[in-house]
XYZ file of C-alpha atoms in Angstrom:
719
model
C -49.644 181.884 -30.877
C -47.021 183.187 -32.495
C -46.799 186.260 -31.133
C -47.038 183.758 -27.464
C -43.660 182.073 -29.412
C -42.139 185.367 -29.700
C -43.239 186.696 -26.661
C -41.734 183.226 -25.301
C -38.413 183.031 -26.881
C -37.759 187.113 -26.343
C -38.023 186.042 -22.374
C -36.147 182.870 -22.387
C -33.313 185.081 -24.464
C -33.725 187.729 -21.837
C -33.410 185.435 -19.021
C -30.115 183.572 -20.821
C -28.725 186.747 -21.224
C -29.403 188.283 -17.524
C -27.668 185.243 -16.235
C -24.827 185.616 -18.314
C -24.426 189.365 -17.154
C -24.291 187.882 -13.253
C -22.543 184.826 -13.749
C -19.050 185.419 -12.341
C -16.041 186.190 -14.502
C -13.522 183.503 -15.107
C -10.590 185.433 -14.222
C -8.115 183.074 -14.862
C -8.752 182.558 -18.322
C -9.340 186.128 -18.735
C -5.680 187.227 -17.849
C -4.358 184.066 -19.586
C -5.829 184.848 -23.345
C -4.185 187.808 -22.543
C -0.768 187.481 -22.113
C 2.174 188.370 -24.380
C 4.244 186.328 -26.547
C 7.055 187.506 -28.091
C 8.470 185.371 -31.736
C 11.791 187.762 -32.744
C 13.872 190.208 -30.935
C 11.733 193.281 -30.869
C 13.368 195.787 -28.703
C 9.470 197.254 -27.922
C 8.812 194.181 -26.784
C 10.431 193.214 -23.936
C 9.216 191.850 -21.029
C 8.914 192.082 -17.117
C 8.443 190.887 -13.555
C 8.322 192.664 -10.617
C 7.106 193.562 -7.017
C 5.668 197.167 -7.492
C 8.543 198.168 -5.339
C 11.174 196.578 -7.085
C 11.355 195.073 -11.201
C 13.485 193.791 -13.686
C 13.352 193.580 -17.803
C 14.043 190.639 -19.756
C 15.104 190.276 -23.727
C 13.995 187.427 -25.671
C 16.404 185.118 -24.054
C 14.186 184.958 -20.836
C 17.495 187.401 -19.438
C 19.098 190.456 -19.990
C 21.587 189.300 -22.674
C 21.632 191.661 -25.502
C 21.233 195.500 -22.867
C 22.835 197.407 -25.331
C 20.418 195.722 -28.340
C 17.601 197.153 -26.104
C 18.994 200.527 -25.345
C 17.266 202.467 -27.707
C 13.864 200.084 -26.977
C 11.915 198.819 -23.868
C 15.188 198.392 -21.715
C 16.345 196.232 -19.453
C 16.333 197.863 -16.425
C 16.853 196.230 -12.567
C 15.497 199.160 -10.074
C 14.219 199.371 -7.297
C 12.592 202.252 -5.229
C 15.201 202.871 -3.210
C 18.226 202.730 -5.412
C 19.297 206.335 -6.388
C 22.656 207.784 -6.807
C 24.090 211.374 -6.546
C 27.282 212.588 -8.487
C 29.810 214.223 -5.898
C 29.190 217.916 -6.089
C 32.641 219.175 -6.512
C 32.030 222.636 -7.284
C 29.789 223.336 -3.879
C 26.518 223.970 -5.796
C 24.096 225.144 -3.084
C 20.377 224.932 -4.289
C 19.917 228.565 -3.561
C 21.510 229.488 -6.894
C 18.822 227.456 -8.192
C 16.191 230.056 -6.755
C 14.429 232.717 -8.912
C 12.053 235.713 -7.810
C 8.904 235.752 -9.467
C 6.104 238.673 -8.457
C 2.262 236.562 -9.749
C 0.671 239.300 -7.489
C 0.241 237.330 -4.822
C 1.298 240.109 -2.305
C 4.646 239.956 -2.642
C 7.364 237.829 -5.072
C 7.719 234.397 -4.044
C 11.129 232.079 -5.003
C 11.144 229.611 -7.359
C 12.858 226.822 -8.478
C 13.833 227.643 -11.827
C 16.118 227.055 -15.137
C 17.018 230.519 -15.566
C 15.649 232.901 -18.341
C 17.955 234.164 -21.057
C 18.616 237.615 -21.285
C 20.357 239.864 -23.907
C 22.834 241.275 -21.018
C 26.859 239.621 -21.719
C 27.490 240.495 -18.052
C 23.838 238.798 -16.943
C 23.998 236.256 -19.622
C 27.631 234.998 -17.636
C 26.055 235.092 -14.455
C 23.152 233.154 -15.698
C 25.364 230.216 -17.202
C 26.817 229.863 -13.643
C 23.609 229.575 -12.241
C 22.557 226.573 -15.165
C 24.937 224.914 -13.588
C 24.096 224.607 -10.135
C 20.654 223.753 -11.556
C 21.617 221.189 -14.213
C 23.006 219.897 -10.766
C 20.066 219.734 -8.549
C 18.073 218.565 -11.674
C 20.071 215.591 -12.491
C 20.576 214.191 -9.138
C 20.121 212.052 -7.248
C 19.065 209.874 -9.897
C 18.017 206.176 -10.004
C 20.179 203.411 -10.185
C 20.228 200.580 -12.621
C 21.549 197.908 -9.926
C 23.024 195.247 -12.759
C 22.680 193.605 -15.477
C 21.574 189.268 -15.036
C 21.868 187.393 -18.702
C 23.402 184.500 -20.459
C 27.283 183.882 -21.604
C 26.625 182.280 -24.272
C 29.116 181.012 -26.999
C 28.978 179.533 -30.425
C 30.835 175.997 -31.115
C 34.039 178.369 -32.275
C 34.012 179.891 -29.143
C 32.869 183.264 -30.255
C 30.266 185.285 -28.229
C 26.664 184.416 -29.413
C 24.733 187.183 -31.212
C 20.980 187.971 -31.517
C 22.001 186.375 -35.448
C 22.666 182.866 -33.626
C 19.993 183.160 -31.877
C 16.731 181.320 -33.798
C 13.088 179.475 -32.549
C 12.268 182.200 -30.254
C 9.123 181.042 -27.946
C 8.464 183.355 -24.745
C 5.247 184.074 -23.012
C 4.455 186.085 -20.090
C 2.398 184.172 -17.723
C 0.795 186.963 -15.405
C -1.787 184.857 -14.072
C 1.633 183.202 -11.877
C 3.711 185.910 -12.586
C 6.405 184.367 -14.482
C 8.821 184.716 -17.797
C 8.396 181.543 -20.472
C 11.071 181.374 -22.727
C 12.865 178.873 -24.826
C 15.372 179.299 -27.916
C 17.840 177.445 -29.871
C 21.785 178.161 -30.706
C 23.624 176.338 -33.258
C 20.419 173.436 -32.708
C 20.331 173.017 -28.727
C 17.009 174.475 -26.625
C 18.104 176.450 -23.873
C 15.228 176.990 -21.991
C 14.681 179.997 -19.088
C 12.123 180.996 -16.146
C 11.707 184.297 -14.559
C 10.561 185.199 -11.797
C 10.394 187.937 -9.379
C 9.902 187.682 -5.603
C 6.386 189.016 -4.595
C 7.972 190.847 -1.302
C 11.834 191.036 -1.775
C 13.747 192.489 -4.142
C 14.882 189.317 -5.682
C 14.703 188.079 -9.291
C 14.835 184.032 -9.514
C 15.771 182.145 -12.964
C 15.974 178.379 -14.263
C 18.181 177.121 -16.875
C 18.037 174.327 -18.846
C 20.547 172.874 -21.841
C 23.170 171.291 -22.880
C 25.350 173.973 -23.292
C 25.475 174.249 -19.859
C 28.273 171.376 -18.779
C 29.325 172.295 -22.669
C 31.075 175.646 -20.816
C 29.078 177.681 -24.178
C 26.706 178.860 -21.750
C 26.262 180.288 -17.754
C 24.988 183.462 -16.088
C 26.591 186.739 -16.303
C 26.208 189.716 -13.794
C 27.520 192.778 -14.911
C 27.698 196.491 -13.281
C 27.371 199.523 -14.912
C 27.967 203.245 -14.072
C 25.412 205.366 -13.244
C 25.197 208.269 -16.902
C 22.411 210.590 -14.829
C 21.040 211.401 -17.992
C 17.772 212.752 -18.837
C 16.395 209.792 -20.356
C 18.189 206.541 -20.860
C 18.846 202.843 -19.339
C 21.799 204.393 -16.465
C 23.990 202.017 -18.011
C 27.639 203.429 -18.228
C 29.670 201.847 -19.405
C 32.781 202.751 -20.234
C 33.643 204.303 -16.619
C 35.252 200.969 -14.733
C 37.477 203.058 -12.945
C 34.868 205.066 -11.650
C 33.042 202.833 -9.516
C 33.994 199.252 -7.118
C 31.873 195.903 -7.237
C 33.543 193.393 -4.754
C 32.854 189.801 -3.336
C 32.954 190.932 0.033
C 31.952 187.104 1.042
C 31.549 183.414 -0.565
C 30.301 180.648 0.129
C 29.620 177.017 -1.736
C 26.581 178.330 -3.314
C 26.163 181.481 -2.938
C 28.509 184.863 -3.087
C 27.956 188.151 -1.440
C 28.898 191.506 -3.572
C 29.421 194.677 -2.311
C 28.580 198.048 -4.755
C 30.113 201.394 -4.346
C 29.961 204.085 -6.706
C 30.916 207.684 -4.997
C 29.072 207.877 -2.254
C 26.121 204.694 -2.589
C 26.659 201.655 -1.600
C 24.234 198.689 -2.258
C 24.834 194.521 -1.824
C 24.257 192.090 -4.325
C 23.730 188.638 -3.256
C 23.911 185.411 -5.956
C 22.816 181.964 -4.957
C 23.014 179.176 -6.549
C 21.506 175.288 -6.499
C 23.750 172.339 -6.824
C 27.530 172.306 -8.392
C 28.596 176.318 -9.887
C 30.959 178.395 -9.508
C 31.615 182.474 -9.534
C 33.991 183.886 -10.862
C 35.409 187.385 -11.929
C 35.826 187.731 -15.540
C 37.234 191.279 -15.264
C 35.958 194.434 -13.087
C 32.380 194.638 -12.692
C 31.781 191.534 -14.707
C 31.448 188.468 -13.232
C 30.124 184.212 -14.430
C 28.531 181.701 -12.855
C 29.272 178.268 -14.587
C 28.264 175.050 -14.145
C 29.222 171.342 -14.828
C 25.284 170.646 -14.779
C 22.573 170.808 -17.158
C 20.107 172.936 -15.127
C 20.985 175.828 -13.346
C 18.723 177.701 -10.773
C 20.058 180.752 -8.902
C 18.376 184.121 -7.333
C 19.726 187.252 -7.064
C 18.797 189.562 -3.926
C 19.281 193.112 -4.082
C 19.350 195.214 -0.816
C 20.155 198.918 0.204
C 21.915 197.552 3.669
C 23.989 193.890 3.656
C 21.327 192.652 5.479
C 19.044 189.806 3.273
C 16.358 187.699 4.376
C 17.211 183.691 4.283
C 18.000 182.567 0.729
C 15.643 181.154 -0.960
C 15.680 178.852 -3.656
C 14.328 179.471 -7.446
C 11.283 176.512 -6.685
C 10.166 178.514 -3.524
C 10.301 181.862 -5.156
C 8.409 180.946 -8.117
C 5.713 179.149 -6.010
C 5.874 182.343 -3.772
C 5.127 184.129 -7.108
C 2.244 182.569 -8.217
C 0.125 182.047 -4.776
C 0.694 185.951 -4.945
C -0.289 186.438 -8.542
C -3.445 184.302 -8.377
C -4.400 186.032 -4.905
C -3.915 190.119 -7.024
C -6.034 188.593 -10.046
C -8.499 187.138 -7.711
C -9.372 189.662 -5.878
C -10.023 193.497 -6.696
C -11.655 194.535 -10.109
C -12.521 192.541 -12.686
C -13.916 193.244 -16.421
C -14.755 190.726 -19.210
C -14.675 191.922 -23.094
C -15.128 188.665 -24.190
C -18.899 189.251 -25.057
C -18.276 192.310 -27.147
C -19.368 191.719 -30.933
C -17.080 195.317 -31.237
C -13.975 193.682 -33.288
C -11.677 196.122 -31.177
C -13.025 194.818 -27.794
C -10.314 192.302 -28.216
C -7.707 194.658 -27.757
C -9.730 196.860 -25.199
C -9.384 193.919 -23.149
C -5.606 193.224 -23.949
C -4.922 196.941 -22.739
C -6.976 196.778 -19.906
C -5.330 193.325 -18.480
C -1.563 194.197 -19.440
C -1.821 197.826 -17.546
C -3.368 196.202 -14.396
C -0.210 194.134 -15.122
C 2.206 196.934 -15.785
C 1.065 199.072 -12.982
C 1.095 196.539 -10.359
C 4.944 195.463 -10.816
C 6.047 199.138 -11.293
C 3.997 201.567 -9.729
C 2.958 200.183 -5.659
C 6.010 201.705 -4.377
C 6.362 203.861 -1.379
C 7.181 206.771 -3.136
C 5.163 207.759 -6.344
C 6.156 205.905 -9.585
C 8.240 207.691 -12.295
C 6.709 208.090 -15.315
C 8.765 205.000 -17.005
C 8.261 202.857 -13.959
C 11.209 200.430 -13.035
C 12.053 200.368 -16.228
C 14.367 202.761 -17.414
C 14.995 206.900 -16.765
C 13.060 209.372 -17.675
C 13.606 212.884 -15.943
C 16.615 211.143 -14.681
C 14.075 208.200 -13.123
C 12.309 211.534 -10.926
C 8.518 210.969 -10.422
C 6.457 213.611 -11.461
C 3.673 214.741 -8.217
C 1.054 215.272 -10.907
C 1.236 212.449 -12.490
C 0.457 210.642 -9.194
C -3.009 210.884 -10.057
C -2.489 208.813 -13.429
C -0.393 206.392 -11.730
C -2.256 204.956 -8.828
C -6.098 206.576 -9.051
C -7.160 203.316 -10.811
C -5.234 201.403 -7.856
C -8.975 202.853 -5.426
C -11.496 202.066 -8.102
C -9.939 198.582 -8.525
C -10.628 197.847 -5.116
C -6.464 197.408 -5.151
C -6.125 200.086 -1.979
C -2.979 198.320 -0.698
C -1.424 199.545 -3.921
C -2.117 202.886 -3.350
C -1.560 203.542 0.705
C 2.226 203.142 0.570
C 2.724 206.014 -1.642
C -0.039 208.591 0.504
C 2.815 208.054 3.667
C 5.469 209.209 1.324
C 3.909 212.364 1.513
C 3.940 212.701 5.632
C 7.672 212.282 5.308
C 8.774 214.845 2.801
C 6.245 217.306 4.122
C 9.079 219.777 6.212
C 10.277 220.372 2.490
C 6.711 220.742 0.989
C 5.777 223.310 3.910
C 9.427 225.085 3.090
C 8.577 225.683 -0.510
C 5.025 227.213 0.729
C 7.091 229.533 2.886
C 9.296 231.204 0.906
C 7.008 231.966 -1.551
C 4.388 233.494 1.136
C 1.676 230.967 0.909
C 0.142 229.133 4.084
C 0.497 225.325 4.632
C 2.843 223.108 2.077
C 3.124 223.074 -1.791
C 3.789 220.010 -2.968
C 6.775 219.756 -5.482
C 6.157 218.748 -9.056
C 9.421 216.954 -9.973
C 11.164 215.229 -7.306
C 13.001 211.867 -5.506
C 12.643 210.133 -2.364
C 13.753 213.203 -0.211
C 11.113 215.370 -1.306
C 14.136 217.618 -3.127
C 12.823 219.763 -5.412
C 14.408 219.483 -9.119
C 14.428 223.715 -10.791
C 11.850 223.233 -13.437
C 11.010 226.134 -16.053
C 7.306 224.095 -15.904
C 7.524 222.193 -12.691
C 8.126 224.995 -10.527
C 4.414 226.534 -11.745
C 2.329 223.738 -11.774
C -0.230 223.811 -9.217
C -2.344 220.831 -10.555
C -0.714 218.110 -8.340
C -1.568 219.763 -4.895
C -5.260 218.501 -4.939
C -4.191 215.256 -5.404
C -3.516 214.062 -2.376
C -6.855 214.953 -0.787
C -9.242 213.249 -3.437
C -6.637 210.222 -3.062
C -7.210 210.148 0.565
C -10.812 210.644 -0.573
C -11.172 207.441 -1.954
C -9.389 206.043 0.886
C -12.127 207.131 3.280
C -14.789 206.355 1.442
C -13.351 202.954 1.136
C -12.395 203.024 4.549
C -14.563 205.537 6.597
C -12.943 204.868 9.518
C -11.697 207.134 12.480
C -7.973 205.751 11.961
C -8.245 206.648 8.610
C -9.260 210.397 9.086
C -6.662 210.445 11.685
C -4.336 209.410 9.164
C -4.609 211.666 6.468
C -6.438 214.265 8.199
C -3.259 216.926 8.973
C -2.137 216.750 5.494
C -5.725 217.220 3.583
C -5.802 220.352 6.167
C -2.462 221.458 5.026
C -2.709 220.778 1.483
C -6.142 222.721 1.670
C -4.585 225.888 3.350
C -2.044 226.468 0.696
C -4.886 226.075 -2.061
C -7.227 228.783 -0.247
C -4.022 231.392 0.307
C -3.085 230.055 -3.204
C -6.443 231.856 -5.070
C -6.283 235.813 -5.004
C -9.403 237.879 -4.294
C -10.593 239.646 -6.581
C -12.340 242.233 -4.623
C -13.670 244.466 -7.723
C -15.165 241.506 -10.027
C -16.167 239.495 -6.170
C -14.320 236.650 -6.393
C -11.765 234.204 -6.581
C -8.817 234.145 -9.021
C -5.901 231.974 -9.623
C -3.180 232.973 -11.763
C 0.917 232.605 -11.258
C 0.332 228.973 -12.775
C 1.190 227.176 -15.646
C -2.156 224.759 -15.882
C -1.955 220.997 -16.102
C -1.994 222.371 -20.520
C 1.568 223.139 -20.492
C 1.563 225.059 -23.753
C 0.200 228.229 -20.933
C 3.051 230.404 -19.552
C 2.786 231.777 -15.879
C 3.198 235.165 -15.912
C -0.029 235.642 -18.438
C -2.074 232.692 -17.189
C -5.707 233.854 -15.018
C -7.826 231.375 -14.445
C -7.426 227.689 -15.557
C -10.581 226.124 -16.362
C -9.973 222.634 -14.657
C -7.438 223.900 -11.979
C -10.381 226.562 -11.466
C -12.925 223.165 -10.809
C -10.044 221.170 -8.780
C -9.891 223.945 -6.277
C -13.512 224.090 -5.594
C -13.749 220.339 -5.723
C -11.341 219.278 -3.545
C -11.765 222.528 -1.085
C -15.030 220.840 -0.483
C -13.748 217.930 0.096
C -11.550 219.041 2.415
C -14.243 220.510 4.950
C -16.084 217.417 4.420
C -12.688 216.140 6.295
C -13.525 218.990 9.198
C -16.723 218.086 9.933
C -16.390 214.711 9.643
C -13.315 215.587 12.593
C -15.869 217.118 14.239
C -13.904 220.279 13.099
C -15.780 224.112 12.198
C -16.194 224.728 8.726
C -13.097 227.529 7.533
C -14.707 230.292 6.556
C -12.400 231.196 4.566
C -12.873 228.091 2.497
C -16.723 228.669 2.152
C -15.983 232.022 1.009
C -13.911 230.717 -1.701
C -15.945 227.618 -3.154
C -18.711 230.212 -3.421
C -16.909 233.220 -5.214
C -14.231 231.089 -7.377
C -14.181 232.280 -10.600
C -16.754 230.677 -13.022
C -14.103 229.057 -16.238
C -14.366 231.421 -18.488
C -15.720 231.270 -22.126
C -16.009 233.013 -25.479
C -18.525 232.012 -28.319
C -19.976 229.215 -26.763
C -16.820 227.859 -25.667
C -14.657 227.294 -22.586
C -11.163 228.537 -22.674
C -7.789 226.996 -21.885
C -7.975 230.332 -19.543
C -9.766 233.188 -19.042
C -6.445 234.997 -20.030
C -6.307 233.331 -23.311
C -9.611 235.334 -25.163
C -7.632 233.778 -28.504
C -7.673 230.284 -27.615
C -9.365 228.704 -30.177
C -7.286 230.563 -33.066
C -3.896 230.024 -31.792
C -2.194 226.123 -31.831
C -0.745 226.359 -28.865
C -3.828 226.723 -26.753
C -5.174 223.612 -29.122
C -1.966 221.236 -28.783
C -0.591 219.424 -25.320
C -3.600 218.080 -23.173
C -7.402 219.385 -23.659
C -7.355 219.574 -20.492
C -10.599 221.573 -20.342
C -12.709 218.287 -20.571
C -10.904 217.364 -17.379
C -13.521 219.728 -15.572
C -16.466 216.839 -15.855
C -14.987 213.994 -16.137
C -11.653 214.098 -14.024
C -14.028 215.496 -11.643
C -17.679 214.990 -11.584
C -19.912 218.920 -12.700
C -19.497 221.576 -10.828
C -21.540 225.002 -10.633
C -18.814 226.591 -12.080
C -19.654 225.683 -15.161
C -22.750 224.709 -17.908
C -23.264 221.431 -19.208
C -24.273 222.892 -22.777
C -21.346 224.816 -23.231
C -19.305 221.976 -21.909
C -20.429 219.732 -24.200
C -20.309 222.671 -26.985
C -16.406 222.631 -25.841
C -15.904 218.817 -26.411
C -17.635 218.712 -29.500
C -14.633 221.533 -30.192
C -12.111 219.506 -29.027
C -13.263 216.357 -31.063
C -13.214 217.593 -34.362
C -10.651 220.133 -34.041
C -7.680 219.356 -31.604
C -4.043 218.842 -32.935
C -4.550 214.922 -31.528
C -1.034 214.342 -32.943
C 0.890 216.585 -30.099
C -0.853 214.818 -27.311
C 0.135 212.271 -24.412
C -1.098 208.762 -23.270
C -3.504 210.035 -20.741
C -5.763 212.871 -22.513
C -7.434 209.557 -23.990
C -8.368 208.437 -20.884
C -8.916 212.168 -20.007
C -11.707 212.333 -23.174
C -13.093 209.327 -22.416
C -14.008 209.959 -19.174
C -15.723 213.037 -20.134
C -17.520 211.599 -23.137
C -18.850 208.859 -20.334
C -20.296 212.544 -18.046
C -21.732 213.514 -20.595
C -23.411 210.706 -22.538
C -21.729 209.863 -25.109
C -20.107 206.387 -24.196
C -19.694 205.812 -28.008
C -17.189 208.361 -28.297
C -16.092 207.498 -24.395
C -14.640 204.055 -26.810
C -13.511 205.744 -29.525
C -11.273 207.752 -27.782
C -9.746 205.235 -25.797
C -9.219 203.583 -28.804
C -7.944 206.512 -31.036
C -5.617 205.623 -33.870
C -2.901 208.261 -32.974
C 1.069 207.210 -32.242
C 1.003 208.427 -28.043
C -2.261 206.037 -27.404
C -0.327 202.904 -29.056
C -0.158 199.875 -26.708
C 2.908 197.918 -27.238
C 3.165 193.606 -27.353
C 4.375 193.637 -24.076
C 1.012 196.855 -23.291
C 3.130 199.629 -22.598
C 1.895 202.576 -23.811
C 4.403 204.393 -26.672
C 4.834 208.011 -26.939
C 7.807 208.719 -28.623
C 11.539 207.540 -29.583
C 11.949 209.007 -25.928
C 8.777 207.682 -23.703
C 9.123 204.536 -25.388
C 6.675 203.573 -22.744
C 4.496 205.840 -20.591
C 2.713 204.365 -17.615
C 0.893 207.111 -16.732
C -1.221 206.489 -20.069
C -2.027 202.860 -18.582
C -3.047 203.864 -15.603
C -5.312 206.349 -16.810
C -6.661 203.241 -19.480
C -7.524 201.763 -16.051
C -9.179 204.929 -14.418
C -11.258 205.583 -17.507
C -12.513 201.916 -18.043
C -13.542 201.493 -14.115
C -15.278 204.838 -14.457
C -17.051 204.117 -17.831
C -18.187 200.544 -16.117
C -18.950 201.812 -12.164
C -19.724 204.971 -13.208
C -19.562 207.787 -10.519
C -21.870 209.002 -7.668
C -25.252 210.031 -7.993
C -24.875 207.891 -12.196
C -27.888 205.719 -12.608
C -27.184 204.545 -16.130
C -25.914 200.784 -15.320
C -22.123 200.966 -17.263
C -22.697 204.002 -18.701
C -19.392 204.201 -20.659
C -20.417 201.647 -23.224
C -22.839 201.716 -26.021
C -26.088 199.910 -25.481
C -26.578 199.130 -29.436
C -25.771 195.513 -28.212
C -21.943 195.748 -29.900
C -20.230 195.904 -25.968
C -21.647 193.180 -23.541
C -19.072 194.201 -21.371
C -19.157 192.360 -17.942
C -17.405 193.581 -14.505
C -16.958 192.872 -10.709
C -15.803 194.974 -7.611
C -15.026 197.901 -9.300
C -15.784 201.063 -7.318
C -17.482 204.181 -8.548
C -15.809 207.578 -8.977
C -16.917 210.813 -7.528
């Protein structure tokens, strides 16, 4: 009888557990319990609103009141995908001056846009320095613009400007469910309340401010416009050259003003509109103040590259549209709920996952690939890196938010002529996707980027994800041409080693960027990615009713296997000293991507990959890694059947795996935010939940000891 009771109890508990697993996730509760809060001026905790193509980051006041304070933290950016500028090319630099000839044994030398190599010959160094000027110009131009500061003008009773030290009682929260930021604080006993929102489809910031200080003219709204810096990594605000640009009011009415911005040859427009009685005055060049005699001031600020704006909307209308947009965003697509997990780290992992969805949605869904610091501040001059496109946006497909991936895929069609020219000047077929670039597809000279190749298959991978969800003739016709041309370059890049009866990859810098192009042969991830992408491209040919390409099949069958030594896979076949030299065990442990990012391949042996994983886990120089290396490790661990280590990788206590209060992945003093880390995290957890093709283990990336009772919905498996 006792046994029967226990059995019945077990069945009841099991049924209850199954019921709990099948209950739909309360998505609103999931999002709201992870809303970030701010209670002080923390320069690494600034919050943002945005729509994927345009974003605004604010300080603890709810607007961009103290941009100088945050410049070295998470800056108060206002950026759009279209906002770019170039300094005048006064010396007539030519892009051809950046090209240098390299012979990597592909048949004939190719021209690469690079930073010059130093020489001991004084005469040669003079020429190199002249070339370096052209290189530096094309690296820095074009660069992304900061479109303008919108902050609060706050005065104390004595008429002096308030500083952060004069402000207390800060209470700020990002309401991600509705896409708003609510802020309140006090200054000399007076409360100020600010609500901030971004329009879901227009480059519009909208805000409402409430305070008795408004009526007293001790609070107002300020608009300030900087000149660009053109620097590698900064907030793009130069406040010291007011004579180098123009900001003028070109039209003004009772409740609006239109500003025209002229920066060298770049022009854009700003329209500010307000409700009720208020007036806009020019305080000094590029500095405007909006004042009211009421206790409340609601306004909108629109930005556009041309003087063509939609009908002016109110703050309330914008807030309502934002609410509708964000609630639909959270209700659709994937969701992961960690609230039933007993592991004490689950709450932090859930916070990172929810915030990463928000951050990538507001900063990484433009018609071009995102920059690594999104629309917050400039890194690498505001340009984007195509090898990071996978990390920024593949998760959108896995979380069934395909509408956020598709726009950037269209950009490749736009820049196809440039990519074709790159392949041609290096004597390859098809099109070669550049590494560091901009909306026009211009190639930025780089001593590393010009030799990277692992961005080449990304287009094929992402097109395949789209086709898996939308297997239509329209999808096939839309992406097939560039799938085939991307593969054509890959096939011509692979060199036949007749003596070894195999194809090799050489003359490249692999994803582990500590290796050199003139000595690297057969990096492991690139070999695996070449075979995978060419195999997918063949499937696309067959889907289109085309014959398989015989050369591609030859490469698929004869491409070199991953090189090994002492039971471990090497960083490259040309690096037998991999596990003795520090430069081979720092940076990206991309060897693990060969099984993780990619499915198991005939090029490698599972037991050796497992030994390699264990060595990396125990010995890698983890203090010299990047934010996306932890998801890479987690995906490999999951495919190898090591779910405990998959979770541990995502939560490893390292600086570059830090997630700030606002959810941003912190790297170092230069890269205070790093969106490939956020995107990589989302790709990894999606795979750890939904698995991959051929997987039969439920939620394969999480331990089965009862501590990780993870619930998830509407995620797609990886290939």
